[in-house]
Short mmCIF file of C-alpha atoms in Angstrom, two decimals:
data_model
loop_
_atom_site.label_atom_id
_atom_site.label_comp_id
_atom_site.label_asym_id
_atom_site.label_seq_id
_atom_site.Cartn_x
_atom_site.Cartn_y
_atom_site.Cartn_z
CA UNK A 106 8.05 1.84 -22.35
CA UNK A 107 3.73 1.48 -23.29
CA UNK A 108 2.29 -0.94 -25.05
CA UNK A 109 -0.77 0.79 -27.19
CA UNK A 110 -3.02 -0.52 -29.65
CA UNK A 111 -1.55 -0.31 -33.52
CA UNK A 112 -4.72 0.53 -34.30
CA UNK A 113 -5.32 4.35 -31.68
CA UNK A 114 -2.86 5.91 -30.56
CA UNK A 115 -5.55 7.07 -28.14
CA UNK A 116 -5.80 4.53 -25.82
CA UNK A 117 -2.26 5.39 -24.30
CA UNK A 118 0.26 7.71 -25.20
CA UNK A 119 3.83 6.59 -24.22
CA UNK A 120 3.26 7.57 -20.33
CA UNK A 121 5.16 5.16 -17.75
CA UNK A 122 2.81 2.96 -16.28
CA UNK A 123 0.82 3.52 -13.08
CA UNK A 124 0.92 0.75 -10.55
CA UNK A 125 -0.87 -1.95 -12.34
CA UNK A 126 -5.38 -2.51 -10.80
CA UNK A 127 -6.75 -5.47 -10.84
CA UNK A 128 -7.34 -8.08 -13.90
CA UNK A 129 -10.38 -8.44 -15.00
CA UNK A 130 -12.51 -11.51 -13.00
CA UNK A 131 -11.38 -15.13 -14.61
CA UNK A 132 -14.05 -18.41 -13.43
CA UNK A 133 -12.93 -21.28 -14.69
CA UNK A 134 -16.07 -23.98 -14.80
CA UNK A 135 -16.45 -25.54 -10.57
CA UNK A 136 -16.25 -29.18 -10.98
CA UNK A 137 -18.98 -31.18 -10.93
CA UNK A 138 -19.62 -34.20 -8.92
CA UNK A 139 -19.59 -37.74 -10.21
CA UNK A 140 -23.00 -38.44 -8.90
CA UNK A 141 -24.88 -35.28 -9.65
CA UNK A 142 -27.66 -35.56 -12.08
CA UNK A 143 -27.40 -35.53 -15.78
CA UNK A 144 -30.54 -33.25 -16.72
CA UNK A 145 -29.84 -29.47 -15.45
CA UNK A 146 -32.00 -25.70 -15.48
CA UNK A 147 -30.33 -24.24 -18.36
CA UNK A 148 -29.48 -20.97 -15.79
CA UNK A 149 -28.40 -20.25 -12.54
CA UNK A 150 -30.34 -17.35 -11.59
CA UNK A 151 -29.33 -14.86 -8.97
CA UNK A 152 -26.18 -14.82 -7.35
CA UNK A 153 -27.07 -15.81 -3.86
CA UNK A 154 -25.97 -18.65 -2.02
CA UNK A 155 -29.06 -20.30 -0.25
CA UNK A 156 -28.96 -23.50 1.70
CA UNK A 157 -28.80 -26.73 -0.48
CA UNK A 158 -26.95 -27.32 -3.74
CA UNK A 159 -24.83 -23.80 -4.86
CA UNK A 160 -27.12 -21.94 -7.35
CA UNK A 161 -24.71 -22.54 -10.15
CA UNK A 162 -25.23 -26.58 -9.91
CA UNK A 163 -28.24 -25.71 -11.48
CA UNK A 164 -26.29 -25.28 -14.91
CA UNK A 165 -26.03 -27.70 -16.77
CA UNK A 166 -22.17 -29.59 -18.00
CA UNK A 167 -23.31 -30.91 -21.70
CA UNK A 168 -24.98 -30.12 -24.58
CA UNK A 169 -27.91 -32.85 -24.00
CA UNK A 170 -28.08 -31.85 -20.93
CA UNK A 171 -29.18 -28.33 -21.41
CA UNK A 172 -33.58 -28.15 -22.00
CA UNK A 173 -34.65 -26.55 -24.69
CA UNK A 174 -32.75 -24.41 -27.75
CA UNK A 175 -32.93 -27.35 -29.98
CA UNK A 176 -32.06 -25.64 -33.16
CA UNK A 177 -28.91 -23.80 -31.23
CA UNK A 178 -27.84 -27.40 -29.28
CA UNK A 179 -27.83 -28.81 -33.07
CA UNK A 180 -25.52 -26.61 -34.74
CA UNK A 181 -23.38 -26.15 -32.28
CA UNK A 182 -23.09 -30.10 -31.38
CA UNK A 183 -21.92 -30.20 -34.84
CA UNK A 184 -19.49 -27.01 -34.44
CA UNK A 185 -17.93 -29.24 -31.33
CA UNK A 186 -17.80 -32.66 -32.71
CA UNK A 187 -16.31 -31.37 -36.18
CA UNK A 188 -13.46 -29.12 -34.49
CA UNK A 189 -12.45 -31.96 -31.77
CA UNK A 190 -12.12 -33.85 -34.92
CA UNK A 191 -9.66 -31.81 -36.16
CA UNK A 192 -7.86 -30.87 -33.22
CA UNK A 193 -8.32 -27.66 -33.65
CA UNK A 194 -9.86 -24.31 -31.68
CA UNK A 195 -13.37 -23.82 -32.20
CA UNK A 196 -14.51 -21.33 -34.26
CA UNK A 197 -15.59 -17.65 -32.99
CA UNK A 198 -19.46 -17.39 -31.09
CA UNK A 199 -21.73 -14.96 -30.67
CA UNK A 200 -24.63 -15.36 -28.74
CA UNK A 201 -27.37 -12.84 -28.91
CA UNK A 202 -30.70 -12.28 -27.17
CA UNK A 203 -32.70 -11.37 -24.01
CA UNK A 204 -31.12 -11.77 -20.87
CA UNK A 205 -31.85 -15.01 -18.55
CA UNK A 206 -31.65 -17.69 -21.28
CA UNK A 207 -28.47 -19.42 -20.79
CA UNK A 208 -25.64 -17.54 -22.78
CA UNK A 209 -23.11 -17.69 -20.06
CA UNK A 210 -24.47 -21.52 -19.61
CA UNK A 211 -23.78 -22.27 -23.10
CA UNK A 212 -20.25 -20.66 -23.00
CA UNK A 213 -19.36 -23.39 -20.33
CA UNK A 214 -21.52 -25.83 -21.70
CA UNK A 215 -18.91 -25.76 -25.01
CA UNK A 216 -15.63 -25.50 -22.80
CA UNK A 217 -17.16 -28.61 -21.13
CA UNK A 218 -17.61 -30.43 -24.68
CA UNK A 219 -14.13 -29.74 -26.01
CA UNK A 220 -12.50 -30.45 -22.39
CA UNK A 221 -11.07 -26.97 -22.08
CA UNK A 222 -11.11 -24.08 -19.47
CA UNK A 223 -13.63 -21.44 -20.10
CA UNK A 224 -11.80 -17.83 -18.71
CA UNK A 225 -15.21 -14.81 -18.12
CA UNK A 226 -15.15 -11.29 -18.30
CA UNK A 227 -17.43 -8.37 -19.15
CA UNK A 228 -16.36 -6.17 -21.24
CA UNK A 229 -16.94 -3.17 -19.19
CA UNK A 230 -13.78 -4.56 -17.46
CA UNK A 231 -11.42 -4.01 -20.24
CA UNK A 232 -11.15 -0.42 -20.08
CA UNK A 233 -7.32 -0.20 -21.17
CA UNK A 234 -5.30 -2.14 -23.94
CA UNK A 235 -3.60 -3.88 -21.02
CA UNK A 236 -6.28 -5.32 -19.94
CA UNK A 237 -7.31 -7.62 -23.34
CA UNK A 238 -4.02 -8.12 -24.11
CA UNK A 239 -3.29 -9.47 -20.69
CA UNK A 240 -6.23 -11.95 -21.19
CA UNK A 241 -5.07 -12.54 -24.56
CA UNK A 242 -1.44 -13.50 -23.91
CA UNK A 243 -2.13 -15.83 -21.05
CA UNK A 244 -4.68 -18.26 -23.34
CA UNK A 245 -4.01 -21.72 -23.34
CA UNK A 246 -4.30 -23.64 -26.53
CA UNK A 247 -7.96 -24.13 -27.53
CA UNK A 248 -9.03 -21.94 -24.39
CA UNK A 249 -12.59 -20.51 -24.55
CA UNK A 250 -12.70 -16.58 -23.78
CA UNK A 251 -16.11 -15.48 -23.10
CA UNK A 252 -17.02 -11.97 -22.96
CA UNK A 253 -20.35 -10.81 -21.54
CA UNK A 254 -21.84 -7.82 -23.19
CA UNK A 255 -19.95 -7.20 -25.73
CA UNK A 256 -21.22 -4.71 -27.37
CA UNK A 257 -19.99 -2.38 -24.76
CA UNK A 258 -16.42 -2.96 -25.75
CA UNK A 259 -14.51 0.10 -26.58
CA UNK A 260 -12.88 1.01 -29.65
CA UNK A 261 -9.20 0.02 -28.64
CA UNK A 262 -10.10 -3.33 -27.06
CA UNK A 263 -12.62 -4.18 -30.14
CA UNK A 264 -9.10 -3.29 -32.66
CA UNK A 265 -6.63 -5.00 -30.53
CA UNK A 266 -9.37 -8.06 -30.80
CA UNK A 267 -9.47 -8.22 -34.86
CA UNK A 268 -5.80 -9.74 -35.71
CA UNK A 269 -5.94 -12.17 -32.18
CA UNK A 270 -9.30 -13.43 -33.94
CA UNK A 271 -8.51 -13.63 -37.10
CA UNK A 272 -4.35 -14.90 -37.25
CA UNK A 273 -3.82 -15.33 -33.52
CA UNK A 274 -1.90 -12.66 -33.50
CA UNK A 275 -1.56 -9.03 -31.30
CA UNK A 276 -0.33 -5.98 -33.09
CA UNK A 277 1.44 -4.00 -30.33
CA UNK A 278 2.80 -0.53 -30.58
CA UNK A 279 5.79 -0.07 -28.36
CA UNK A 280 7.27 3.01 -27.44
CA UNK A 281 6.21 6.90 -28.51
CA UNK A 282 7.32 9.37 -30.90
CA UNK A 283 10.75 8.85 -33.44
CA UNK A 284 11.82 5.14 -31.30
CA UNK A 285 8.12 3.86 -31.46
CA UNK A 286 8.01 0.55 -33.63
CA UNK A 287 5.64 -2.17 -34.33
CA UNK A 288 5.57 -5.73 -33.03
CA UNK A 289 3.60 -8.47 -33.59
CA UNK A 290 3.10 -11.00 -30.67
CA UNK A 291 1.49 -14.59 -31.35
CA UNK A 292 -1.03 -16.20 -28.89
CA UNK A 293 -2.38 -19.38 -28.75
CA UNK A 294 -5.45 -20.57 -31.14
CA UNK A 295 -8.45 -19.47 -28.75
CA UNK A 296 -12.23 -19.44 -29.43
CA UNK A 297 -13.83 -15.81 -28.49
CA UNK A 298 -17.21 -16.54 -26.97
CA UNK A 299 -19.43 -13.12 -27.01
CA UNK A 300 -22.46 -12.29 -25.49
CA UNK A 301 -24.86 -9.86 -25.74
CA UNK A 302 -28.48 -8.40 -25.62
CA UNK A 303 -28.31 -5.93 -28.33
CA UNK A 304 -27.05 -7.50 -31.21
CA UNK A 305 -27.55 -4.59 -33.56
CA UNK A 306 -25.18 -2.55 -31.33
CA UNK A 307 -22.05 -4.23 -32.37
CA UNK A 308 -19.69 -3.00 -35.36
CA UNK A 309 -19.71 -4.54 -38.30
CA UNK A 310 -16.39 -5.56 -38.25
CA UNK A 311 -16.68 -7.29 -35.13
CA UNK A 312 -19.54 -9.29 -36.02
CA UNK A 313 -18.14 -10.37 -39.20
CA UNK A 314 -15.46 -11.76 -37.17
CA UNK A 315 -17.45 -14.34 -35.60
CA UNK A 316 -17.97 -17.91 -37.35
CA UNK A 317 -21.01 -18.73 -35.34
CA UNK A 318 -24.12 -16.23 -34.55
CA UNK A 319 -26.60 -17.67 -32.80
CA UNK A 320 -30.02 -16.30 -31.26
CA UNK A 321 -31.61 -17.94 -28.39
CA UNK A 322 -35.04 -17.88 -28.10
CA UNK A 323 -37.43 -17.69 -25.25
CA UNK A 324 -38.46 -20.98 -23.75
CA UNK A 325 -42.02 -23.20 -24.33
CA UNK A 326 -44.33 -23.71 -21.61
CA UNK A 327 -43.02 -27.95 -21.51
CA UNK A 328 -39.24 -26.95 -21.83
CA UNK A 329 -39.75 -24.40 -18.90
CA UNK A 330 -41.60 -26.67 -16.70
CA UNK A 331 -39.12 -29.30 -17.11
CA UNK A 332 -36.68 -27.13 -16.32
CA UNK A 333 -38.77 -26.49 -12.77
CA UNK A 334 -38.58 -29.65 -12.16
CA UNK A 335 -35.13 -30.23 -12.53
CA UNK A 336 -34.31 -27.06 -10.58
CA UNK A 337 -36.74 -28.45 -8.08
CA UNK A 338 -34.90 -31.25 -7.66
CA UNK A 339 -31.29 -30.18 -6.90
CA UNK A 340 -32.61 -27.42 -4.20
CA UNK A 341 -34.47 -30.37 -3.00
CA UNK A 342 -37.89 -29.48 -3.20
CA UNK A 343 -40.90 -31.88 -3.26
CA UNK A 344 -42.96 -29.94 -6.40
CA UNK A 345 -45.89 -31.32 -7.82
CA UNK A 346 -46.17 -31.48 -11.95
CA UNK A 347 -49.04 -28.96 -11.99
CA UNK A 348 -47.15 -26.75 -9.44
CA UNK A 349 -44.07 -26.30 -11.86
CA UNK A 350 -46.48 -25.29 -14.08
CA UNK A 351 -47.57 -22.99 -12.35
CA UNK A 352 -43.87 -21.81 -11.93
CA UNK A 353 -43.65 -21.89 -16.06
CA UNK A 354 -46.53 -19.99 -16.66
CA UNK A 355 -45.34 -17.00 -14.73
CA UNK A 356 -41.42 -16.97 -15.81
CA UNK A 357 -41.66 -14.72 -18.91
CA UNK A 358 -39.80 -17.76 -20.70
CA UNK A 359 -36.94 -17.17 -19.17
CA UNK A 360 -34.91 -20.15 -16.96
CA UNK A 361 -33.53 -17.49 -14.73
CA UNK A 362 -36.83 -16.00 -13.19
CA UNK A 363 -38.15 -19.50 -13.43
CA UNK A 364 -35.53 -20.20 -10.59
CA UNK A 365 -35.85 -17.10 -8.49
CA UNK A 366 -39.82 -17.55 -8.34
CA UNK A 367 -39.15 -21.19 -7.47
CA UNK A 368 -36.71 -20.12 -4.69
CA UNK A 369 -39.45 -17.51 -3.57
CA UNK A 370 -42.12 -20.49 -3.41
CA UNK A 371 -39.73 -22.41 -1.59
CA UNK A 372 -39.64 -19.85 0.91
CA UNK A 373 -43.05 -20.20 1.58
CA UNK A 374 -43.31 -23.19 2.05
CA UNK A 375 -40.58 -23.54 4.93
CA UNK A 376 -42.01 -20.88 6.76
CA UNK A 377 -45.50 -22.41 6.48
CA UNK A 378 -44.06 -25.94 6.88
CA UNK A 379 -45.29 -27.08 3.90
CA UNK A 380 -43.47 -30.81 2.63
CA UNK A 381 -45.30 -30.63 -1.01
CA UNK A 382 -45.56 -28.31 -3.29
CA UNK A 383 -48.77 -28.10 -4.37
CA UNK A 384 -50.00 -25.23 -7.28
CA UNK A 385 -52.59 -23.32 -4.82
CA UNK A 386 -49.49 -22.83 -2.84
CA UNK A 387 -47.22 -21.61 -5.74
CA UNK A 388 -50.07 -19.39 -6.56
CA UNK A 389 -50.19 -18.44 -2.76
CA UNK A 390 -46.97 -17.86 -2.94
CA UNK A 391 -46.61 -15.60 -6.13
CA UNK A 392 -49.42 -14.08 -5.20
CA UNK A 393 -47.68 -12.67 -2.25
CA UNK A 394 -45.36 -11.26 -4.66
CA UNK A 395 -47.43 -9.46 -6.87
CA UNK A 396 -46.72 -11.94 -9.97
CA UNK A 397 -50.41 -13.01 -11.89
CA UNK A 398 -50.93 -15.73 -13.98
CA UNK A 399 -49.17 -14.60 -16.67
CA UNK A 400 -46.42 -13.29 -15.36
CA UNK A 401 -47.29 -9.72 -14.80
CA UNK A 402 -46.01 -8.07 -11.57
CA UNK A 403 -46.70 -4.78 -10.22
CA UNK A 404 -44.80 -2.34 -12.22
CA UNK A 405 -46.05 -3.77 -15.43
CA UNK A 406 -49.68 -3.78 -14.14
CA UNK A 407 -49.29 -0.48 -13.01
CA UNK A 408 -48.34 1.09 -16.13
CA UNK A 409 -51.17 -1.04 -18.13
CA UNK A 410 -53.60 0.79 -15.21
CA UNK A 411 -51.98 4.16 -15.94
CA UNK A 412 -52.87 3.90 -18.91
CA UNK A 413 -56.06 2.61 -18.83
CA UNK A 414 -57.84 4.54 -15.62
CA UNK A 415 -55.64 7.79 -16.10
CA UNK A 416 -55.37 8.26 -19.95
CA UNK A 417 -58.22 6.57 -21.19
CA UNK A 418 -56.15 3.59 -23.04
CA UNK A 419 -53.59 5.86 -24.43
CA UNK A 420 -52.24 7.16 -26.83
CA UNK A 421 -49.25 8.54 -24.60
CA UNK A 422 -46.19 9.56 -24.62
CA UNK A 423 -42.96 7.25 -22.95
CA UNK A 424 -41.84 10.64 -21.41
CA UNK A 425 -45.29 10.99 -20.10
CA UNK A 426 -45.83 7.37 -19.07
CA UNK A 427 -42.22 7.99 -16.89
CA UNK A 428 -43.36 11.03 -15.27
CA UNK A 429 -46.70 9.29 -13.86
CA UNK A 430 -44.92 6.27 -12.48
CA UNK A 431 -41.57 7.79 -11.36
CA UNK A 432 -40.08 5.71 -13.31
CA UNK A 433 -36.78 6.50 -15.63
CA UNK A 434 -38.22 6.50 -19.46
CA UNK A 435 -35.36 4.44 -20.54
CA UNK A 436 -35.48 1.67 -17.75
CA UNK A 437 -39.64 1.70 -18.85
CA UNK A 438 -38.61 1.19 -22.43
CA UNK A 439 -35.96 -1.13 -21.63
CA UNK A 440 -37.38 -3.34 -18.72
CA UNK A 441 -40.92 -2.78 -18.37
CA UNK A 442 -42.28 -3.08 -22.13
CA UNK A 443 -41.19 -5.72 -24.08
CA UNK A 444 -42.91 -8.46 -21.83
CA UNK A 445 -45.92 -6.76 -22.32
CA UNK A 446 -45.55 -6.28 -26.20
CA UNK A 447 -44.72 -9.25 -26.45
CA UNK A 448 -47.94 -10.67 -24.81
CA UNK A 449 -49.79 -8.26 -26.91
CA UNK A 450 -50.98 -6.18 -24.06
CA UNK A 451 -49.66 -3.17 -25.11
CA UNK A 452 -48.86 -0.92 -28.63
CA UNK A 453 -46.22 1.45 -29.39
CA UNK A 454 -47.98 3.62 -32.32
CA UNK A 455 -46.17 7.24 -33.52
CA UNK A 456 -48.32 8.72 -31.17
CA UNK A 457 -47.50 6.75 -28.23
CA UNK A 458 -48.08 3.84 -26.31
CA UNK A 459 -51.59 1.95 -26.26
CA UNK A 460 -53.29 -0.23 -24.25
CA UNK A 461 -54.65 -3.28 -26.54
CA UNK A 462 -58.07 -5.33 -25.82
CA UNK A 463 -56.35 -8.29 -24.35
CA UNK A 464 -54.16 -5.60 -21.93
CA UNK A 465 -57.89 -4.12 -21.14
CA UNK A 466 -59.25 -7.84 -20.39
CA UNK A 467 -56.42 -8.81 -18.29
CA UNK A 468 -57.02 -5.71 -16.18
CA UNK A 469 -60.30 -6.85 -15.45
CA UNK A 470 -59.62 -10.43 -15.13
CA UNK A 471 -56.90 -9.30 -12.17
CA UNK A 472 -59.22 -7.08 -10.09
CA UNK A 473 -62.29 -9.51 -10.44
CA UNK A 474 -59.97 -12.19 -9.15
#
């Protein structure tokens, strides 16, 4: 006997099952000691373990403990404080923007606030209906699901997701042809956190779903310093004011390269046997890794050069573009650009990409210094 989506009769067609793979990844939040301090980076950044504190002690537990997003912290203080009022689950959130400023954070941040357990997955993991409805069934009462990148949900997962979001409820086929019959299953009120960086890419009727849609914005140049600092702190690292910003300045305004740059500069100094951070030595240090002032590093300064020395400022082609840096056009469009149109150092016309004045100056600037 299968259990399929009511919704396509694609996803499985009455086969018996194979042996069953492994369930998607759950984390529940790691406690937190007593005495750790209040005032956390708003990201872990990479995955690695490094001597000191475990990188994700740099998240922060509660809402005013997370730097910057004041406008986000705001509504969804109110969100929290309204639904523990009422006892009930909190409403559906979707969190949308560039990646490295706190989603996941936030999603733990809220289980933290309502003093539930937050359960993480991808949604690349829930390839088959057993999967979601798996997650789905095992939900405690007013249990946070978060879902990273949601937008790459399939169709079956996304259907078998409406009713459970909207009447806490899964609509189960079960068994094929003449004996197949519907059943409904209840689950626990749950609040579905989602994720993503591309917005846009989600269905309409999935986004509708969700009571809460919420953008987060890159970071200011005095949120993202004080976020240095705090970093600085928990790895234990004696950093001057100016020397965090230093660290800001070069981030992208984004928390999580703010902490792998800081982790780079604390390499340095180590090896050198340097006690305090000073900003010559963050720029020493940076420097070492091809990151400028502004937060440039090699591939981006490269293309601005291609463009420049080999085209004569453009206009070109992305295809083009690719082809002279061995790069992949989509990972150029995807990774490489933005950060410079969004500095203004570069223009996508209908004839192709341009190098701007300010990209022309910063050139300069960079081979002067």
């Amino acid at each position: 006997m299968a259990i399929v989506s009511s919704g396509s009769r694609a996803a499985g067609r009455g086969e018996s099952r194979p042996e069953p793979r492994a369930a998607p990844r759950l984390v529940d939040p790691a406690p937190i000691p007593a005495d750790r301090d209040a005032s956390e980076d708003p990201l872990a950044a990479d995955g690695a373990e490094s001597p000191g504190p475990r990188e994700d002690s740099l998240r922060p537990r509660r809402l005013a403990d997370y730097i910057g997003q004041s406008e986000l912290k705001q509504v969804l203080g109110i969100a929290v404080e309204a639904t523990r009022a009422r006892q009930e689950a909190l409403d559906h959130v979707l969190l949308y923007g560039p990646p490295g400023l706190g989603k996941t954070t936030m999603a733990l941040v809220l289980a933290e606030e309502l003093g539930v357990r937050c359960r993480i997955t991808s949604a690349p993991a829930l390839e088959r209906p057993r999967d979601i409805v798996g997650l789905l069934v095992n939900l405690q009462p007013h249990e946070l699901l978060f879902i990273d990148e949601i937008h790459r949900l399939n169709r079956v997962a996304e259907e078998i997701l409406y009713p459970a979001m909207e009447d806490f409820r899964l609509d189960l086929t079960v068994g094929k042809g003449t004996t197949a019959r519907t059943r409904s299953l209840p689950v626990a009120p749950f609040t579905l956190v989602g994720a993503t960086t591309r917005a846009g890419s989600l269905s309409s009727p999935l986004r509708d779903r969700f009571g809460l849609i919420q953008r987060l914005e890159f970071y200011g140049l005095e949120d993202l310093q004080a976020i240095v600092l705090r970093a600085a702190g928990l790895l234990q690292i004696d950093l001057e004011q100016e020397a965090a910003l230093e660290v800001a300045r070069r981030c992208r305004g984004t928390p999580r390269i703010a902490n792998r740059l800081l982790r780079r500069v604390r390499d340095v100094a180590a090896v050198r046997g340097h006690g305090r951070v000073s900003a010559v030595l963050v720029q020493e240090a940076l420097r070492l890794h091809r990151v400028d002032g502004r937060g440039l590093d090699a591939s981006d300064r490269r293309l601005l050069e291609l463009l420049q020395e080999g085209y004569g400022g453009g206009p070109v082609g992305l295809d083009t573009l690719a082809a002279g840096l061995g790069e992949d056009p989509a990972t150029l469009e995807a990774v490489v650009e933005p950060f410079l149109l969004q500095q203004g150092l570069l223009q996508r016309t209908p004839r192709g990409r341009v190098i701007t004045p300010a990209g022309i100056a910063h050139l300069r600037d960079q081979q002067a210094a």
